[in-house]
Coordinates of C-alpha atoms and ligand atoms in Angstrom, one line a residue:
Chain A
M1 CA -6.9 -0.7 30.6
I2 CA -4.1 2.2 30.1
D3 CA -4.6 5.8 30.3
P4 CA -3.0 7.5 27.2
A5 CA -2.0 10.3 29.4
E6 CA 0.5 8.0 31.1
H7 CA 1.9 6.4 28.0
L8 CA 3.9 7.4 24.7
V9 CA 1.3 8.5 22.2
V10 CA 2.6 9.3 18.6
D11 CA 0.0 10.6 16.2
C12 CA 1.1 9.7 12.7
D13 CA -1.5 11.7 10.9
W14 CA -2.0 15.2 12.3
H15 CA -3.3 17.5 9.5
Y16 CA -1.9 20.9 9.8
A17 CA -4.7 23.1 8.7
D18 CA -2.7 25.3 6.4
T19 CA -3.9 28.2 4.2
F20 CA -2.5 29.5 1.0
D21 CA -2.0 32.8 2.5
Q22 CA 0.4 31.1 4.8
I23 CA 2.2 29.1 2.3
A24 CA 2.2 31.6 -0.6
P25 CA 5.0 33.7 0.7
Y26 CA 7.3 30.8 0.9
M27 CA 6.5 29.6 -2.6
P28 CA 9.2 29.6 -5.2
E29 CA 8.7 32.2 -8.0
P30 CA 6.6 32.7 -10.2
W31 CA 3.8 31.1 -8.0
K32 CA 4.9 33.2 -5.0
T33 CA 3.8 36.3 -6.9
K34 CA 1.1 34.6 -9.1
F35 CA -0.6 33.3 -6.1
Q36 CA -0.5 36.6 -4.1
N37 CA -1.9 38.3 -7.1
S38 CA -4.6 35.6 -7.9
G39 CA -7.5 36.7 -5.7
W40 CA -7.8 33.0 -4.5
D41 CA -7.2 34.0 -0.9
S42 CA -6.5 31.7 2.0
T43 CA -8.5 28.5 0.7
G44 CA -7.3 28.8 -2.8
V45 CA -10.7 28.9 -4.3
N46 CA -12.2 32.3 -3.5
Q47 CA -12.7 33.4 -7.0
G48 CA -15.9 31.9 -8.0
L49 CA -15.0 29.7 -11.0
S50 CA -11.4 28.8 -10.6
A51 CA -9.2 27.4 -7.8
F52 CA -5.4 26.7 -7.2
F53 CA -6.2 23.1 -6.4
P54 CA -9.3 21.4 -7.7
T55 CA -12.0 20.8 -5.1
S56 CA -14.2 17.7 -4.2
T57 CA -17.9 17.0 -3.5
G58 CA -19.5 17.5 0.0
N59 CA -18.9 19.9 3.1
R60 CA -16.3 18.8 5.4
S61 CA -17.7 20.3 8.5
N62 CA -21.2 18.6 7.7
Y63 CA -22.9 21.8 7.3
G64 CA -22.0 23.3 10.4
K65 CA -22.2 20.2 12.7
I66 CA -18.3 19.8 13.2
D67 CA -16.5 22.3 15.3
R68 CA -12.8 22.1 16.4
E69 CA -11.7 23.8 19.5
F70 CA -8.0 23.8 18.7
S71 CA -8.0 24.3 14.9
D72 CA -9.4 26.6 12.3
Y73 CA -10.2 23.5 10.3
P74 CA -11.8 23.2 7.8
Q75 CA -11.1 26.9 6.6
G76 CA -7.4 26.7 7.9
G77 CA -5.2 29.1 9.4
D78 CA -3.5 27.2 12.2
E79 CA -0.4 28.1 14.0
K80 CA 2.1 26.2 16.0
A81 CA 0.3 27.2 19.2
D82 CA -2.9 25.5 18.1
V83 CA -1.0 22.3 17.4
I84 CA 0.4 22.4 20.8
E85 CA -2.9 22.9 22.5
G86 CA -4.5 20.3 20.4
M87 CA -1.8 17.7 21.3
E88 CA -2.3 18.6 25.1
F89 CA -6.0 18.2 24.7
L90 CA -5.6 14.7 23.1
D91 CA -2.7 13.7 25.4
I92 CA -0.5 13.2 22.3
D93 CA 3.3 13.4 22.9
A94 CA 4.4 13.6 19.3
T95 CA 2.8 14.2 15.8
L96 CA 3.7 13.8 12.3
Q97 CA 2.1 16.8 10.4
I98 CA 0.6 16.5 7.0
S99 CA -0.6 19.4 5.2
H100 CA -4.3 19.6 4.8
L101 CA -4.3 21.4 1.6
I102 CA -1.9 18.9 -0.4
L103 CA -4.6 16.4 -0.1
A104 CA -6.2 18.0 -3.1
M105 CA -3.2 17.6 -5.3
G106 CA -4.6 14.5 -6.8
G107 CA -6.9 16.5 -8.7
V108 CA -4.2 18.4 -10.6
T109 CA -3.6 16.7 -14.0
A110 CA -1.9 19.6 -15.7
D111 CA 1.8 19.4 -16.3
D112 CA 2.6 22.6 -14.3
R113 CA 4.5 23.6 -11.2
R114 CA 1.5 24.2 -8.8
V115 CA 2.0 21.0 -6.7
E116 CA 5.8 21.4 -6.7
S117 CA 5.6 24.9 -5.6
F118 CA 3.0 24.5 -3.1
I119 CA 5.1 21.7 -1.6
K120 CA 8.3 23.6 -1.6
G121 CA 6.5 26.7 0.1
Y122 CA 4.9 24.4 2.6
I123 CA 8.2 22.9 3.6
D124 CA 9.9 26.1 4.0
Y125 CA 7.0 27.4 5.8
M126 CA 6.7 24.4 8.2
L127 CA 10.3 24.6 9.1
A128 CA 10.3 28.2 9.8
E129 CA 7.2 28.5 11.8
V130 CA 5.6 25.2 13.1
L131 CA 8.0 22.1 13.3
D132 CA 9.6 21.7 16.5
P133 CA 11.2 18.4 17.7
A134 CA 11.5 19.8 21.2
E135 CA 7.8 20.0 21.4
G136 CA 7.2 16.7 19.5
I137 CA 6.2 18.3 16.3
Y138 CA 7.6 16.6 13.5
G139 CA 6.7 16.6 9.7
L140 CA 6.3 14.5 6.7
A141 CA 7.3 15.9 3.4
P142 CA 4.7 15.8 0.7
L143 CA 6.3 14.7 -2.8
P144 CA 5.3 15.9 -6.1
Y145 CA 5.7 12.4 -7.4
H146 CA 4.4 13.0 -10.9
D147 CA 7.8 15.0 -11.3
I148 CA 10.6 13.0 -10.5
D149 CA 13.3 15.8 -10.5
A150 CA 11.0 18.0 -8.2
S151 CA 10.6 15.0 -5.9
M152 CA 14.4 14.9 -5.7
D153 CA 14.6 18.5 -5.0
V154 CA 12.4 18.0 -2.1
L155 CA 14.3 15.2 -0.8
D156 CA 17.5 17.3 -1.1
R157 CA 15.7 19.9 1.0
I158 CA 14.7 17.8 3.9
E159 CA 17.4 15.2 4.1
D160 CA 19.3 17.0 6.7
E161 CA 16.3 18.5 8.5
R162 CA 15.7 16.3 11.6
A163 CA 12.1 17.6 11.8
F164 CA 11.0 15.7 8.8
K165 CA 10.7 12.1 9.6
G166 CA 9.4 10.6 6.3
V167 CA 7.6 11.5 3.0
V168 CA 4.0 11.5 2.0
M169 CA 2.6 10.2 -1.3
V170 CA -1.1 11.3 -1.8
T171 CA -2.6 8.0 -3.1
A172 CA -5.6 9.8 -4.7
G173 CA -5.0 10.3 -8.4
A174 CA -1.6 8.9 -8.8
S175 CA -1.3 7.8 -12.4
P176 CA 0.4 5.6 -13.3
P177 CA -0.1 3.9 -10.0
L178 CA 2.6 4.1 -7.5
G179 CA 4.2 0.8 -8.0
N180 CA 5.3 2.0 -11.5
R181 CA 9.1 2.0 -12.1
K182 CA 8.7 5.7 -12.7
Y183 CA 8.8 6.2 -9.2
D184 CA 11.8 3.9 -8.5
P185 CA 14.4 6.8 -7.9
I186 CA 12.1 8.2 -5.1
Y187 CA 12.0 4.9 -3.3
E188 CA 15.6 4.2 -3.8
R189 CA 16.4 7.7 -2.3
C190 CA 14.1 7.3 0.7
E191 CA 15.3 3.8 1.4
A192 CA 19.0 5.2 1.3
L193 CA 17.8 8.2 3.7
G194 CA 16.0 5.8 5.9
L195 CA 12.6 7.8 5.3
P196 CA 9.4 5.8 5.5
V197 CA 7.1 6.4 2.7
V198 CA 3.7 7.2 3.9
Y199 CA 0.9 6.6 1.5
H200 CA -1.9 9.1 2.4
T201 CA -5.4 8.6 0.8
G202 CA -7.3 11.6 -0.3
G203 CA -10.8 12.5 -0.7
S204 CA -10.4 14.2 -3.9
G205 CA -10.8 12.4 -7.0
L206 CA -13.6 9.7 -6.8
D207 CA -16.3 12.0 -8.1
D208 CA -13.9 13.7 -10.5
Y209 CA -12.1 11.0 -12.1
V210 CA -13.2 7.6 -11.2
R211 CA -17.1 8.1 -11.5
A212 CA -19.0 11.2 -11.9
G213 CA -22.3 11.9 -10.3
Y214 CA -22.1 11.1 -6.4
E215 CA -24.0 13.5 -4.5
E216 CA -23.0 13.3 -0.9
M217 CA -19.7 13.1 1.0
I218 CA -20.8 9.9 2.8
E219 CA -20.6 8.3 -0.6
T220 CA -17.4 9.9 -1.9
H221 CA -15.6 9.6 1.5
T222 CA -16.7 6.0 2.2
L223 CA -15.5 4.8 -1.3
G224 CA -13.0 7.3 -2.4
F225 CA -10.6 6.9 0.5
L226 CA -10.7 3.1 -0.1
E227 CA -10.3 3.1 -3.7
S228 CA -7.3 5.6 -3.6
N229 CA -5.4 3.3 -1.1
M230 CA -6.4 -0.1 -2.5
S231 CA -5.2 1.2 -6.0
Q232 CA -1.8 1.9 -4.6
I233 CA -1.5 -1.1 -2.2
V234 CA -2.1 -3.3 -5.2
S235 CA 0.2 -1.6 -7.6
V236 CA 3.0 -1.3 -5.0
A237 CA 2.8 -5.0 -4.0
C238 CA 2.4 -6.4 -7.3
Q239 CA 4.9 -4.5 -9.0
G240 CA 7.4 -5.6 -6.3
V241 CA 8.4 -2.5 -4.5
P242 CA 9.1 -4.3 -1.3
E243 CA 11.4 -6.7 -3.4
K244 CA 13.1 -3.9 -5.1
F245 CA 13.7 -1.8 -2.0
P246 CA 13.6 -4.3 0.8
D247 CA 14.7 -1.8 3.4
L248 CA 12.1 0.7 2.7
D249 CA 9.4 1.1 5.3
I250 CA 5.9 1.4 3.7
V251 CA 3.1 2.9 5.7
F252 CA -0.5 3.3 4.4
M253 CA -2.9 5.8 6.1
E254 CA -6.3 6.8 6.8
S255 CA -8.8 4.1 5.6
G256 CA -9.2 2.1 8.7
V257 CA -8.4 -1.5 8.9
T258 CA -11.5 -3.5 7.8
Y259 CA -10.8 -3.2 4.0
L260 CA -7.4 -4.9 4.4
P261 CA -8.4 -8.6 4.9
G262 CA -11.0 -8.3 2.0
L263 CA -8.4 -7.0 -0.3
I264 CA -5.6 -9.2 0.8
S265 CA -7.8 -12.1 0.3
R266 CA -9.0 -11.1 -3.2
L267 CA -5.4 -10.3 -4.4
D268 CA -4.1 -13.6 -3.0
E269 CA -6.9 -15.4 -4.8
E270 CA -5.9 -13.8 -8.1
Y271 CA -2.1 -14.4 -7.4
L272 CA -2.7 -18.0 -7.2
K273 CA -4.2 -18.0 -10.6
R274 CA -1.8 -15.5 -12.3
A275 CA 1.4 -15.4 -10.4
E276 CA 3.5 -15.0 -13.3
E277 CA 2.0 -11.5 -13.6
A278 CA 3.8 -10.5 -10.5
P279 CA 7.3 -11.9 -11.4
L280 CA 9.2 -10.1 -8.8
L281 CA 7.3 -11.6 -5.9
D282 CA 8.4 -14.6 -4.2
A283 CA 5.2 -15.3 -1.9
P284 CA 1.8 -14.1 -2.3
P285 CA 1.2 -10.4 -2.2
G286 CA -0.7 -10.6 1.1
D287 CA 2.6 -11.6 2.7
Y288 CA 4.2 -8.4 1.7
I289 CA 1.4 -6.2 2.4
S290 CA 1.0 -7.6 6.0
D291 CA 4.6 -6.3 6.3
F292 CA 3.4 -2.8 5.6
Y293 CA 2.4 -0.5 8.3
F294 CA -1.1 0.9 8.7
G295 CA -2.6 4.0 10.3
T296 CA -5.6 3.0 12.4
Q297 CA -8.0 5.9 11.7
P298 CA -10.8 6.1 11.1
L299 CA -11.0 2.8 13.1
E300 CA -14.2 0.9 12.6
E301 CA -15.1 0.7 16.3
S302 CA -18.6 -0.1 15.6
A303 CA -17.6 -3.2 13.6
R304 CA -18.2 -6.6 15.0
P305 CA -15.4 -7.2 17.5
D306 CA -14.7 -10.7 15.8
L307 CA -14.0 -8.9 12.6
L308 CA -11.6 -6.4 14.2
E309 CA -9.9 -9.2 15.9
I310 CA -9.3 -10.7 12.4
C311 CA -8.0 -7.6 11.3
F312 CA -5.4 -7.3 14.0
D313 CA -4.4 -10.7 13.7
M314 CA -3.9 -10.6 10.0
L315 CA -1.9 -7.3 9.8
G316 CA -0.1 -7.7 13.3
T317 CA -0.4 -5.2 16.2
E318 CA 3.1 -4.5 15.6
H319 CA 2.4 -3.0 12.2
L320 CA -0.5 -0.8 13.4
L321 CA 0.1 3.1 14.0
Y322 CA -2.2 5.2 16.1
A323 CA -3.3 8.4 13.8
S324 CA -5.7 10.9 15.0
D325 CA -6.3 12.6 11.7
Y326 CA -7.0 15.8 13.9
P327 CA -8.5 18.0 13.1
H328 CA -10.4 16.5 10.4
W329 CA -13.9 15.8 10.9
D330 CA -13.6 12.0 11.6
Y331 CA -10.8 12.2 13.8
D332 CA -9.9 9.5 16.4
S333 CA -8.8 10.3 19.9
P334 CA -6.1 7.8 21.5
N335 CA -8.9 6.3 23.5
I336 CA -10.2 4.6 20.4
I337 CA -7.1 2.3 20.9
T338 CA -7.2 2.0 24.7
D339 CA -10.9 1.0 24.6
L340 CA -10.5 -1.9 22.4
P341 CA -11.4 -4.9 24.4
M342 CA -9.6 -7.6 22.1
L343 CA -6.2 -5.9 22.7
D344 CA -4.0 -6.4 25.8
D345 CA -2.1 -3.3 27.2
E346 CA 1.0 -4.3 25.6
Q347 CA -0.6 -4.3 22.2
R348 CA -2.4 -0.9 23.2
K349 CA 1.1 0.7 23.9
D350 CA 2.7 -0.4 20.6
I351 CA 0.0 0.9 18.6
L352 CA -0.3 4.2 20.4
G353 CA 3.4 5.0 20.4
R354 CA 6.1 2.5 20.4
N355 CA 5.5 1.2 16.9
A356 CA 5.7 4.7 15.3
S357 CA 8.5 5.7 17.4
E358 CA 10.7 2.7 15.9
V359 CA 9.4 3.4 12.4
F360 CA 10.0 7.0 12.2
G361 CA 13.0 7.0 14.5
L362 CA 11.7 9.6 16.9
Chain B
M1 CA 6.9 -54.5 -15.3
S2 CA 8.3 -54.8 -11.7
D3 CA 6.3 -54.3 -8.6
G4 CA 5.6 -50.8 -7.6
E5 CA 5.8 -49.5 -11.3
I6 CA 3.2 -48.8 -14.0
E7 CA 4.2 -49.1 -17.5
V8 CA 3.3 -45.9 -19.4
G9 CA 4.5 -46.7 -23.0
A10 CA 7.4 -46.1 -25.4
A11 CA 9.5 -43.0 -24.6
D12 CA 10.0 -42.2 -28.2
A13 CA 6.2 -41.8 -28.6
F14 CA 6.6 -38.7 -26.3
A15 CA 7.2 -35.3 -28.0
D16 CA 8.2 -32.4 -25.6
G17 CA 5.1 -31.1 -23.8
D18 CA 3.1 -34.2 -24.3
V19 CA 1.1 -35.6 -21.6
E20 CA -0.2 -39.1 -20.9
I21 CA -2.9 -39.7 -18.4
I22 CA -2.6 -43.0 -16.6
E23 CA -4.3 -44.5 -13.7
V24 CA -2.5 -45.2 -10.6
G25 CA -4.7 -47.1 -8.1
R26 CA -7.8 -44.8 -7.8
V27 CA -6.1 -41.6 -8.9
E28 CA -5.0 -40.2 -12.3
V29 CA -1.4 -39.2 -12.9
G30 CA -0.2 -37.0 -15.8
V31 CA 3.0 -38.4 -17.4
I32 CA 4.5 -35.3 -18.9
K33 CA 7.7 -34.9 -21.2
A34 CA 9.6 -31.5 -21.1
D35 CA 13.0 -30.5 -22.4
G36 CA 13.6 -34.3 -22.6
E37 CA 12.8 -35.3 -19.1
F38 CA 9.8 -37.2 -18.0
Y39 CA 7.7 -36.2 -15.0
A40 CA 4.8 -37.5 -13.3
L41 CA 2.1 -35.4 -11.2
R42 CA -1.3 -36.2 -9.8
N43 CA -3.9 -35.0 -12.2
Q44 CA -6.0 -33.5 -9.6
C45 CA -5.6 -29.6 -8.9
P46 CA -5.7 -28.6 -5.2
H47 CA -7.7 -25.6 -6.0
D48 CA -11.0 -27.1 -7.3
G49 CA -10.2 -30.6 -8.4
G50 CA -9.5 -29.8 -12.0
P51 CA -7.2 -31.7 -14.4
A52 CA -4.0 -30.2 -13.4
C53 CA -1.9 -32.0 -15.8
E54 CA -4.1 -31.3 -18.9
G55 CA -3.3 -27.9 -19.5
P56 CA -0.3 -26.3 -21.4
V57 CA 3.4 -27.3 -20.4
E58 CA 5.6 -24.3 -20.7
K59 CA 8.7 -22.6 -19.2
R60 CA 7.8 -20.3 -16.3
L61 CA 7.7 -16.8 -17.1
V62 CA 10.2 -14.9 -14.8
G63 CA 11.0 -11.1 -14.4
E64 CA 14.3 -9.5 -14.4
W65 CA 14.8 -6.1 -12.8
G66 CA 17.6 -4.0 -14.2
G67 CA 17.7 -1.6 -11.4
P68 CA 15.9 1.6 -10.3
G69 CA 13.7 2.9 -13.2
E70 CA 14.3 0.1 -15.4
R71 CA 11.4 -2.1 -16.8
V72 CA 10.9 -5.6 -15.2
E73 CA 11.8 -7.6 -18.4
Q74 CA 9.9 -10.9 -18.6
R75 CA 11.4 -13.9 -20.3
Y76 CA 10.9 -17.8 -20.3
G77 CA 13.1 -19.1 -17.5
D78 CA 14.5 -22.6 -17.0
D79 CA 11.8 -24.1 -15.0
S80 CA 9.0 -26.1 -16.6
I81 CA 5.5 -25.9 -15.4
V82 CA 2.1 -27.2 -16.2
S83 CA -1.0 -25.1 -15.8
C84 CA -4.4 -26.4 -14.7
P85 CA -6.7 -25.5 -17.5
W86 CA -9.7 -24.7 -15.3
H87 CA -8.4 -21.5 -13.7
G88 CA -4.6 -21.3 -14.2
W89 CA -2.9 -22.5 -11.1
S90 CA 0.6 -23.7 -12.2
F91 CA 2.9 -26.1 -10.9
Y92 CA 6.7 -26.9 -11.2
L93 CA 7.1 -30.2 -13.0
E94 CA 10.1 -30.9 -10.9
T95 CA 8.3 -30.8 -7.5
G96 CA 4.6 -30.5 -8.0
E97 CA 4.8 -27.1 -6.0
H98 CA 2.5 -24.3 -7.0
I99 CA 4.7 -21.6 -8.6
G100 CA 3.5 -18.8 -6.3
D101 CA 2.6 -20.5 -3.0
D102 CA 4.8 -23.6 -2.1
S103 CA 2.2 -24.5 0.5
Y104 CA 0.1 -25.9 -2.4
V105 CA 1.7 -29.1 -3.7
V106 CA 0.4 -31.6 -6.3
P107 CA 2.0 -35.1 -5.4
S108 CA 4.6 -36.2 -7.7
Y109 CA 6.0 -39.6 -8.7
D110 CA 9.3 -40.8 -9.9
V111 CA 9.6 -41.9 -13.6
V112 CA 12.2 -44.1 -15.1
V113 CA 12.8 -44.9 -18.6
R114 CA 14.1 -48.5 -19.0
D115 CA 14.9 -50.0 -22.5
G116 CA 13.0 -47.3 -24.2
V117 CA 10.1 -47.6 -22.1
V118 CA 8.6 -45.0 -19.5
Y119 CA 7.4 -46.4 -16.2
V120 CA 5.9 -44.5 -13.1
Q121 CA 7.1 -45.6 -9.8
T122 CA 4.2 -45.8 -7.4
D123 CA 6.0 -46.8 -4.1
Ligands
FES401 S1 -9.1 -26.5 -10.4 FE1 -7.3 -26.1 -11.2 S2 -6.9 -24.0 -11.2 FE2 -8.8 -24.2 -10.5

């Protein structure tokens, strides 16, 4: 058994608990001024009946049960010092920061500049105030992928910034799904820049635009995260993104691992019956999906050990990336990986840090 | 008929896309004409035992990608396939391989046409 404190630990999914008050001064106009005059305040919702980003069902702190020592999550307002303290607490050497607030972007269906403005502000804010490669604090740049020109602006902005190690596409709400040719220019550019695409699921959406009426977060969080990732995995694989852009590294984040054998098996079964509908593929889609990388969190450590073993075997431990999701309510510490009895120490070290170090070029 | 051959019938009785099911020992074999060529495949689908040769004989649909942002255009390619009518598994007539996963193969047989008569070779 290894001690995470003695080995490289790279956290591929740390959520910077940002606030709109922090980001708004960095947004491009007119949103810089509009937001500051909006009355929405730090959470972006503080005006009763309206909000900057739509909200979703449930209470993330589980009605006061969840508390974070090194973050102001869920309200937001973290600073670089909070991140450093939290990393020390969890024995994490390097983190890839992902905005907490951007995870709600999937709920924005209007053709306006809210998402783009938030992202541009977030990137400038993070570069100015938080990211610091010397401290192991790196970033992933969210993309306003519904707007290809705006996404290209973001890629222009980060391409020479060595603190940004990849991009994020929030899987919740992406319509058309992310295998569509519309997104090809993004993939082409990321492939050329050597930036991995991290597809990050999101809690918003299931209750808003898939099926209304869920009452509790245990329902929407269990299902919504899976639905969002599964939708995009199927689209990205079947539409041949890995064939079109063979050097693009594809990472899916934050739905654990047990959903993947089921999804792969079902998709491959369909493929045998309808192979012509995925004409760019040279092999069953599962062969491509098992070349993707997957964040481990929230790892289903309560699952039957033999099920986890099958998951690791199908996906390959060289394709798994430790992710804490800190400070979110269901975060995993590195011990989640080191405690797994079915892994050997080399596999634990791969998952904890070595794989990510290679994928993200840290 | 010589040893190791089974006579199927007159070649000119086949139109393109026609299938004739014959018995070879204890198994059924589909003799198929496509693009003027004859093929013979075991008429038993590796999926669930369906009559693999009794579905449509077509060209395989292929996709061509014109580059980033372009649609993947579909067209019928050069390879002839037959699709099992039970659930659609499709096999190349040339090799018997499943079109999406070559680890599934329907056994194939050589076919000769001599003096206007089609024979399946069973050796
Ligand atoms: S039995 Fe042939 S496709 Fe199912």
